[in-house]
Coordinates of C-alpha atoms in Angstrom, one line a residue:
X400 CA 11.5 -21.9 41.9
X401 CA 11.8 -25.1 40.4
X402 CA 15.1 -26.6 39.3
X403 CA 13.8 -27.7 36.4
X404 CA 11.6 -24.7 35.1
X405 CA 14.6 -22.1 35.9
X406 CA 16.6 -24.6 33.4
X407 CA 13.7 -24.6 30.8
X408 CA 13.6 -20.4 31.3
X409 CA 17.1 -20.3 30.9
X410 CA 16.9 -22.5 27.4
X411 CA 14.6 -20.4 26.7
X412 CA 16.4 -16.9 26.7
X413 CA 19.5 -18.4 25.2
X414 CA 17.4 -19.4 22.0
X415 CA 15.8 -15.9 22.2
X416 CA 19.1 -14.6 22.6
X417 CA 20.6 -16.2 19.6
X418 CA 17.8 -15.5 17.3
X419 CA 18.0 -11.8 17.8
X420 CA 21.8 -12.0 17.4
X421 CA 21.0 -13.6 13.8
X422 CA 18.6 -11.2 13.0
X423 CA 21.1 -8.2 14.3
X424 CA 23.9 -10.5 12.3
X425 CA 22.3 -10.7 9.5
X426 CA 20.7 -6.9 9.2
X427 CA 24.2 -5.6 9.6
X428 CA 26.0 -7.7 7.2
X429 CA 23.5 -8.2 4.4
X430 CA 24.1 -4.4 3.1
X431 CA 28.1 -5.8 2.7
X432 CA 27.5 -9.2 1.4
X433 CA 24.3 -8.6 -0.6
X434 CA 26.8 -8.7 -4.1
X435 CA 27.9 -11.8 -3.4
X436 CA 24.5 -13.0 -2.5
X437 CA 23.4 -11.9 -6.0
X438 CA 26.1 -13.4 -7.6
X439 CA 25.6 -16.7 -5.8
X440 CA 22.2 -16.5 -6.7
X441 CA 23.4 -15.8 -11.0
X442 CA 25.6 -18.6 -10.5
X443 CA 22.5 -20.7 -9.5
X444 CA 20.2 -20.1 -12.0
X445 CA 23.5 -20.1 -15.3
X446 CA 24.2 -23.5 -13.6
X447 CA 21.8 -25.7 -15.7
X448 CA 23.1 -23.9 -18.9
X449 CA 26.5 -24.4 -17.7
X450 CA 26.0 -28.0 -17.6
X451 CA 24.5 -28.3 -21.0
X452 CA 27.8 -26.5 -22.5
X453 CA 30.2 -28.7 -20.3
X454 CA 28.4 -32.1 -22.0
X455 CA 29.5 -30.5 -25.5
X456 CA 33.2 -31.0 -23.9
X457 CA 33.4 -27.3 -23.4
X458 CA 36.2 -26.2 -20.9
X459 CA 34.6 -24.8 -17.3
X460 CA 36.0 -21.4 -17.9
X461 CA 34.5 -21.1 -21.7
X462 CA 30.9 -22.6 -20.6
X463 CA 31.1 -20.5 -17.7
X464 CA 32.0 -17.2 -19.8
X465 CA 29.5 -18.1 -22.4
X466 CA 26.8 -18.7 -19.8
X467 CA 27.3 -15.2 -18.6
X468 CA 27.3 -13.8 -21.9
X469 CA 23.7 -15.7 -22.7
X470 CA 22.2 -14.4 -19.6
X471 CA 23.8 -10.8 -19.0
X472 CA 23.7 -9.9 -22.7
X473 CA 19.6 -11.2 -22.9
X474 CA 18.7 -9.2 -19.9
X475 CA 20.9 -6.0 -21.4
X476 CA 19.4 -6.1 -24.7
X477 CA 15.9 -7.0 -23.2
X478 CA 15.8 -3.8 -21.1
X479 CA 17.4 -1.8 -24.0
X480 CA 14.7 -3.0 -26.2
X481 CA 12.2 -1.5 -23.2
X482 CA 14.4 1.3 -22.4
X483 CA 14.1 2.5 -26.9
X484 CA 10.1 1.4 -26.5
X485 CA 9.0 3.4 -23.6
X486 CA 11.0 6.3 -25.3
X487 CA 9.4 6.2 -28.3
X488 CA 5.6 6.0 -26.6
X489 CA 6.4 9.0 -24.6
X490 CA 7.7 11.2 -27.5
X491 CA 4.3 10.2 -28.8
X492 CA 2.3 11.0 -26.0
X493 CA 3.9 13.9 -26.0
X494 CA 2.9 15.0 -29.4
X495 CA -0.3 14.0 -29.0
X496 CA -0.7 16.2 -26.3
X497 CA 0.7 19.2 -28.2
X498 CA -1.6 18.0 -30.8
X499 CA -4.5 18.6 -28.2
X500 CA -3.2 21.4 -26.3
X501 CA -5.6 24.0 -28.4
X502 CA -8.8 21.1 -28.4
X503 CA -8.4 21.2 -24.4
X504 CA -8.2 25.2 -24.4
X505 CA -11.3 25.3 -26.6
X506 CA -13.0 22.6 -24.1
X507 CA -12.2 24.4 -21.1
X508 CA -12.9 27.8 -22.7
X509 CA -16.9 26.0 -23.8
X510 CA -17.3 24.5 -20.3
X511 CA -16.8 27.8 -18.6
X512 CA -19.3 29.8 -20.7
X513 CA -21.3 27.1 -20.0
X514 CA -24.8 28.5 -18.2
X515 CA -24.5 26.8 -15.5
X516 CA -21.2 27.7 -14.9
X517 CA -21.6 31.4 -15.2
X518 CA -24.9 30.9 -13.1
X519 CA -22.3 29.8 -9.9
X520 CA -19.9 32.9 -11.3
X521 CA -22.7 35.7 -11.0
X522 CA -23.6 33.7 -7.5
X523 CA -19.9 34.3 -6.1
X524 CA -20.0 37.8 -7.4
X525 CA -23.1 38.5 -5.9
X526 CA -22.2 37.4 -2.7
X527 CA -18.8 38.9 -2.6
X528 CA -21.2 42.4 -3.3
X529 CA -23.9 41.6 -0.6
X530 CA -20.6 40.3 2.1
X531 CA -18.2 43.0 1.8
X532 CA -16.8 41.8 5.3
X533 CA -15.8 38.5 3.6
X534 CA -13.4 39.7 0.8
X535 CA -10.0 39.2 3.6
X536 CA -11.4 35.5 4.6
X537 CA -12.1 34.2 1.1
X538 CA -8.9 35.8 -0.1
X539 CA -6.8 34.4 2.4
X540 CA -7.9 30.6 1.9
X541 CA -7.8 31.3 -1.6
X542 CA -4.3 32.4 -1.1
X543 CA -3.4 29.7 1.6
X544 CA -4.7 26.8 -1.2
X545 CA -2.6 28.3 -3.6
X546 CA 0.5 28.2 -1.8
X547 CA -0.4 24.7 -0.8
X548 CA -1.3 23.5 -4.1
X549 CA 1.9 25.4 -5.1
X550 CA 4.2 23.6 -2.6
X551 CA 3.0 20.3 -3.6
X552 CA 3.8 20.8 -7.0
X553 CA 7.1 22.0 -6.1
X554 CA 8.0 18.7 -3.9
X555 CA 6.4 16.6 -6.6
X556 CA 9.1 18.2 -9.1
X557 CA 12.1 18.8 -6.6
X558 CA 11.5 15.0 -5.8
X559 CA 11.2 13.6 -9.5
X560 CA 14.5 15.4 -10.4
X561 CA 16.4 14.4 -7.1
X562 CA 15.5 10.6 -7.8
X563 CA 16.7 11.2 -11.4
X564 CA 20.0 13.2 -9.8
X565 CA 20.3 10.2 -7.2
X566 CA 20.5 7.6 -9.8
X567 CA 22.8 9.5 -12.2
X568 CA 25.4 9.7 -9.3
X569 CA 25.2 5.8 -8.1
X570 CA 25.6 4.9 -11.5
X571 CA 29.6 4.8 -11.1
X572 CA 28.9 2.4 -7.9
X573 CA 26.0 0.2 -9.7
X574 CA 29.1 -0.3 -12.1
X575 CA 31.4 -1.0 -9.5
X576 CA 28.9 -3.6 -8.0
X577 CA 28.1 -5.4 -11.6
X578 CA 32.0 -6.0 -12.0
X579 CA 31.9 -7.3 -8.7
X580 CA 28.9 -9.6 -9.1
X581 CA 29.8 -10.8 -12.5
X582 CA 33.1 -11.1 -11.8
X583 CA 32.6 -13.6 -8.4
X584 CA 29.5 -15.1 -10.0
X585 CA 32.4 -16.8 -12.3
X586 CA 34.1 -17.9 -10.1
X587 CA 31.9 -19.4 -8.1
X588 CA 30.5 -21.4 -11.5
X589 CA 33.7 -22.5 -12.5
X590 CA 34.2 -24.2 -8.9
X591 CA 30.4 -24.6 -8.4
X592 CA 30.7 -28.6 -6.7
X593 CA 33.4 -27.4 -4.8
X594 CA 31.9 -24.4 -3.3
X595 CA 29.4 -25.9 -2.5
X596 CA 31.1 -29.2 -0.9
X597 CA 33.5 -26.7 1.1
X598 CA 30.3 -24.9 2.5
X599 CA 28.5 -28.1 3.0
X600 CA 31.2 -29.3 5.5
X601 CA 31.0 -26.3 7.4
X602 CA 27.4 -27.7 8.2
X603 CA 27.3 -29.8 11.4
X604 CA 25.6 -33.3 10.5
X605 CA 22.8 -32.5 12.7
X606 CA 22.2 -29.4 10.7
X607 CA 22.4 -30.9 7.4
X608 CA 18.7 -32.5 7.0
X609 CA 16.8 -29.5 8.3
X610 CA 19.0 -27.0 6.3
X611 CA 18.1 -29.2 3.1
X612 CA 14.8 -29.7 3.8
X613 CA 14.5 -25.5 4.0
X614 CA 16.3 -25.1 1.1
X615 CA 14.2 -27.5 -1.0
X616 CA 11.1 -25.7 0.4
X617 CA 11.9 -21.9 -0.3
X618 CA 13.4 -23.7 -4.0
X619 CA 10.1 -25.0 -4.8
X620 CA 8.3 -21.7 -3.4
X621 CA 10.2 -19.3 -5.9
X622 CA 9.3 -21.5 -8.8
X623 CA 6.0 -21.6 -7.3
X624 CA 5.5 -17.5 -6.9
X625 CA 7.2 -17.5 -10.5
X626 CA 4.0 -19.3 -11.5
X627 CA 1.5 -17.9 -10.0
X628 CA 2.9 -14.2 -11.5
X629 CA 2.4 -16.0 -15.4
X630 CA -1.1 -17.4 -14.2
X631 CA -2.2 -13.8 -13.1
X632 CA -0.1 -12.1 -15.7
X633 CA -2.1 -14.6 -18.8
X634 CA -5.7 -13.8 -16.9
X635 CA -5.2 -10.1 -16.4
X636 CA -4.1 -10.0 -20.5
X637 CA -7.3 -12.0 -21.2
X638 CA -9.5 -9.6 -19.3
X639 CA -7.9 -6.7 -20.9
X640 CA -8.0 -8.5 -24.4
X641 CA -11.6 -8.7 -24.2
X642 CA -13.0 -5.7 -23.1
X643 CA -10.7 -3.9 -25.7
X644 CA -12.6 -5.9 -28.1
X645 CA -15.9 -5.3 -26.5
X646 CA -14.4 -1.3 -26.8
X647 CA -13.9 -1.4 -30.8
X648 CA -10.4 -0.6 -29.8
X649 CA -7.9 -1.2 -32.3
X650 CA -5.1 -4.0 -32.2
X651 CA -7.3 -5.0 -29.0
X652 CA -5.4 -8.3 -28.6
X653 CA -1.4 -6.7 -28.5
X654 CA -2.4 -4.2 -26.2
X655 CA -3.9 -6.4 -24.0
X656 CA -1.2 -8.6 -23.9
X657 CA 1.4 -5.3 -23.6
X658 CA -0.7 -4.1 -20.1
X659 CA -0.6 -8.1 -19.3
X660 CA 3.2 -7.7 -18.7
X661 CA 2.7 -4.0 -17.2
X662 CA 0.9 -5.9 -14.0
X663 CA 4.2 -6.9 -13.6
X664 CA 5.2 -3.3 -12.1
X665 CA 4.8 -3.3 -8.4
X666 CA 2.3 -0.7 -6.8
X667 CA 1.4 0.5 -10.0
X668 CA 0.4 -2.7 -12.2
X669 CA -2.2 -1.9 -15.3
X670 CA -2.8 1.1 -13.7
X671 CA -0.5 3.1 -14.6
X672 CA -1.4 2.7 -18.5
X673 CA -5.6 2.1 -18.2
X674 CA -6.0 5.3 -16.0
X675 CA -4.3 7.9 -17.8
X676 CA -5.8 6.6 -21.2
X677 CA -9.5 6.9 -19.6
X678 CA -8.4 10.3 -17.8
X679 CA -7.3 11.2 -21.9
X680 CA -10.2 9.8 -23.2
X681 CA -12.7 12.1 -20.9
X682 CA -10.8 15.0 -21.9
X683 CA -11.4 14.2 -25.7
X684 CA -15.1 13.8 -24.8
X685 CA -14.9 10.4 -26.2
X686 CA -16.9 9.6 -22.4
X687 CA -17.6 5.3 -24.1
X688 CA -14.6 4.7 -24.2
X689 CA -13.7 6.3 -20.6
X690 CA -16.2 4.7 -18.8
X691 CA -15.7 1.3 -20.5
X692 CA -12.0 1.7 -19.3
X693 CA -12.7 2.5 -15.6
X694 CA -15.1 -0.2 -15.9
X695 CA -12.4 -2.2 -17.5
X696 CA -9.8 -1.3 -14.7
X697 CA -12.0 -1.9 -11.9
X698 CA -12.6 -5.1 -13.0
X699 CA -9.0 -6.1 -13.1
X700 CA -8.6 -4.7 -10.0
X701 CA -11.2 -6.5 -8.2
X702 CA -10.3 -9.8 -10.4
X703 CA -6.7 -9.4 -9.2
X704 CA -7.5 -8.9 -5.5
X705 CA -9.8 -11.9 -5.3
X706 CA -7.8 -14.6 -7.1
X707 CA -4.0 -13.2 -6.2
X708 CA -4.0 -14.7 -2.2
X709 CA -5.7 -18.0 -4.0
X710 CA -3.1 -18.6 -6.9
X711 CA 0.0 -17.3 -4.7
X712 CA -1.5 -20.1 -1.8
X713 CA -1.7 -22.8 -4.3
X714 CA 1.3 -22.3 -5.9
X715 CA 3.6 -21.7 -3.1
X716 CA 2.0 -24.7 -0.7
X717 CA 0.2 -22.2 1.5
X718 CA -3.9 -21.6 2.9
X719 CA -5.2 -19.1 0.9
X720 CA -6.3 -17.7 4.7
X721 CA -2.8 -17.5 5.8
X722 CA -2.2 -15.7 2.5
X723 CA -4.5 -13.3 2.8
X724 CA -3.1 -12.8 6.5
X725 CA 0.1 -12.5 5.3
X726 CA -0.4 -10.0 3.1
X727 CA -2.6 -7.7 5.3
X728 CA -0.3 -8.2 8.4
X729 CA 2.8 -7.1 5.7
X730 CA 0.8 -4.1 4.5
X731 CA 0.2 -3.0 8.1
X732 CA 3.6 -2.9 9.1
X733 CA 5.6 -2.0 6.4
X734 CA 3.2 -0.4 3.6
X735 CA 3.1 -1.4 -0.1
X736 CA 6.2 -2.9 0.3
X737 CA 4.5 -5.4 3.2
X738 CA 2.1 -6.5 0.1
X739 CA 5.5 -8.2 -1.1
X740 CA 7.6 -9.3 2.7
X741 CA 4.7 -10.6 4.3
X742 CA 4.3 -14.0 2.2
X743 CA 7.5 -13.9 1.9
X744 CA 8.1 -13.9 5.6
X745 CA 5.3 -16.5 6.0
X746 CA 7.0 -18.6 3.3
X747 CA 10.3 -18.8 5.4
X748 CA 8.4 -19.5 8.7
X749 CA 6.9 -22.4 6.8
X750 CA 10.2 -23.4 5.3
X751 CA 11.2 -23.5 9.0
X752 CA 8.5 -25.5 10.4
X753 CA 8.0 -28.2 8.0
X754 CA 12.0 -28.6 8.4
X755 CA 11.2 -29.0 12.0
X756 CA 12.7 -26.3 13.2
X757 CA 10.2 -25.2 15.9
X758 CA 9.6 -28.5 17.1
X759 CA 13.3 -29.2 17.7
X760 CA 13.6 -25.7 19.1
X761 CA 10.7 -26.5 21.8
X762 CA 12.5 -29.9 22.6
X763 CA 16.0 -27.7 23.5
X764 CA 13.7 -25.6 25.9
X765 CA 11.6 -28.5 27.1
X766 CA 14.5 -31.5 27.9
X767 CA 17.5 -30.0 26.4
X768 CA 17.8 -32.3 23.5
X769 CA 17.5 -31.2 20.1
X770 CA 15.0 -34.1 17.6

C-alpha cells in the first residue's frame, strides 16, 4: 500500500477515534455536570440584567443577588399562577361532569332503546339461539377483551400514579440540585469576565476563531427557534381566535389566545384542550359545535405541519428541505422526542461546518495540516 494513503487512513481513524471518545466523554459526564451547565446557562441569560444593575453603582454581589431574585422569583410565581389556574379548571371540569353524569346516563339509556339498536340485540340473540355450538367461542373473546381492556386500564392507572409517586420522591433531590444551580449560577455572575477569561485561555489560539464562530452560530439559532415558537404560537391563536368566533363561542378571543400558549406543550400542543371539548361537546349532542372543533383542530394541525419546517428554516438560517429532513430523520430514530433533536442535531452540524470544522478536519486527513 501506498505510503501516503496508509498515512491518510491512519489520520483518518485517529479523528474517528477522537470523536467517539467525545461523544463517550461527553455521554458519561453530562448526567454529572448537567447543574452546572444549567447554571452557566442562568448566569448567561441574568447577565444583561446584571449589567444594567452594576451601571446604577450596585455592588456585584447585590446586582447579582437581585438578578436571581427577578428571574427565579418570576418563573416561581409564573408557574404558581399556572399551577392555582389549571387547579381551578379541573375542579370545574370536574363538576361539570358530575353535573352531566345523569344527562349521559339518560343519553346512553335513549341510544340503546334505540330501534336500531335493539334490531342488532334481537340479531345476536337470535343467533346465539340458532348456534348453540358458539356460546364457549363468543364467550371466551368476550372474556379475553375484557381482561385486555381490563389490563390496559390497570397499566394506564398503575403508570399515572407511579409517575406521580416518582416525582414526589425526587423532589428532595430537585431541591438539592436547585441549591446547587442557584448557588454556582452566583458565583459564576459575580466573576462572569473572569470565568470566562480563565476558560478562554484554556483554548489553543488555533481553536479560538472556530470555537467563536460556533458559538455565535448556535447563539443566533436559539434566539432564532425562540422566534419562530412566538410566530407559530401568534398564528395558531389567530386560527383558533377565529373559528371560535365563527362557532358563537363566548370570550372567543381569550380562549384563543389561552390554547395559543398550550401549543407550547410538546407532543400534545392544542390538542390536548380542542379534543376533549369536541369529545364533550358530542356527548352533550351539541354535534355544531363538535364538528366545527374537529374541523377547527384539523386545521391547526395541518396549518402547523406545513409552515413549522418553513418558519424554524428561516429563523434558524436553515433549507426548509433540510428541516423537514431533519425532523423526519429525528422522528425515525428517536420517536417524538426526534421531532425536537433532529434540528437540533442539524443545527450543530451547521454550526460546525460554517466554523469550518469539516473542511479543516479533511485537510488533517488529506496533508496533515489543519486550515
Amino acid at each position: 500500500m501506498d505510503r501516503s494513503v496508509l498515512k491518510r487512513l491512519l489520520r483518518g481513524l485517529w479523528v474517528v477515534l477522537a470523536t467517539t471518545s467525545l461523544l463517550l466523554a461527553l455521554y458519561v459526564l453530562l448526567p454529572l455536570l448537567y447543574p452546572l451547565l444549567l447554571a452557566w446557562l442562568l448566569a448567561y441569560i441574568m447577565h444583561p440584567l446584571v449589567l444594567i444593575l452594576k451601571g446604577f453603582k450596585l455592588p456585584s454581589w447585590l446586582a447579582v443577588s437581585l438578578s436571581l431574585l427577578f428571574y427565579i422569583g418570576g418563573t416561581a410565581l409564573v408557574l404558581t399562577a399556572l399551577i392555582t389556574r389549571l387547579v381551578k379548571e379541573l375542579i370545574v371540569l370536574l363538576q361539570t361532569f358530575n353535573l352531566h353524569t345523569e344527562q349521559w346516563r339518560e343519553l346512553l339509556l335513549s341510544w340503546s332503546r334505540n330501534a336500531s339498536i335493539q334490531n342488532i340485540i334481537n340479531q345476536i340473540n337470535q343467533f346465539y339461539h340458532d348456534n348453540p355450538g358458539y356460546h364457549s367461542t363468543i364467550d371466551s373473546n368476550i372474556s379475553r377483551t375484557t381482561e385486555t381492556v381490563g389490563y390496559a386500564v390497570t397499566q394506564l392507572v398503575t403508570g399515572f400514579f407511579n409517575v406521580i409517586l416518582k416525582l414526589i420522591s425526587a423532589l428532595p433531590s430537585m431541591g438539592t440540585i436547585l441549591i446547587v444551580v442557584v448557588l454556582a449560577a452566583f458565583f459564576l455572575s459575580t466573576g462572569w469576565e473572569r470565568h470566562n477569561d480563565r476558560w478562554t485561555g484554556l483554548l489553543p489560539t488555533p481553536l479560538l476563531k472556530p470555537v467563536s464562530a460556533i458559538w455565535r452560530d448556535l447563539r443566533k439559532a436559539l434566539v432564532g427557534y425562540l422566534r419562530a415558537q412566538v410566530i407559530l404560537i401568534s398564528i395558531t391563536a389567530v386560527i383558533v381566535s377565529i373559528g371560535l368566533l365563527l362557532l358563537g363561542v363566548n370570550s372567543a378571543l381569550a380562549l384563543g389566545l389561552m390554547i395559543g400558549f398550550v401549543d407550547l406543550l410538546p407532543y400534545l400542543g392544542v390538542g390536548i384542550v380542542m379534543l376533549p371539548w369536541a369529545l364533550y361537546s358530542y356527548m352533550t349532542s351539541n354535534l355544531g359545535l363538535g364538528i366545527g372543533l374537529s374541523v377547527l383542530y384539523a386545521v391547526i394541525l395541518v396549518t402547523r405541519q406545513v409552515l413549522e419546517p418553513k418558519v424554524l428554516a428561516s429563523s434558524i438560517g436553515l433549507d426548509p428541505l433540510a428541516m423537514l429532513i431533519g425532523m423526519f430523520a429525528g422522528l425515525q430514530l428517536f420517536g417524538m422526542l426526534g421531532l425536537i433533536l433532529g434540528p437540533v442535531c442539524l443545527v450543530i452540524l451547521n454550526a460546525f461546518n460554517r466554523a469550518g470544522v469539516f473542511r479543516a478536519l479533511h485537510s488533517y486527513i488529506v496533508s496533515g495540516r489543519l486550515h
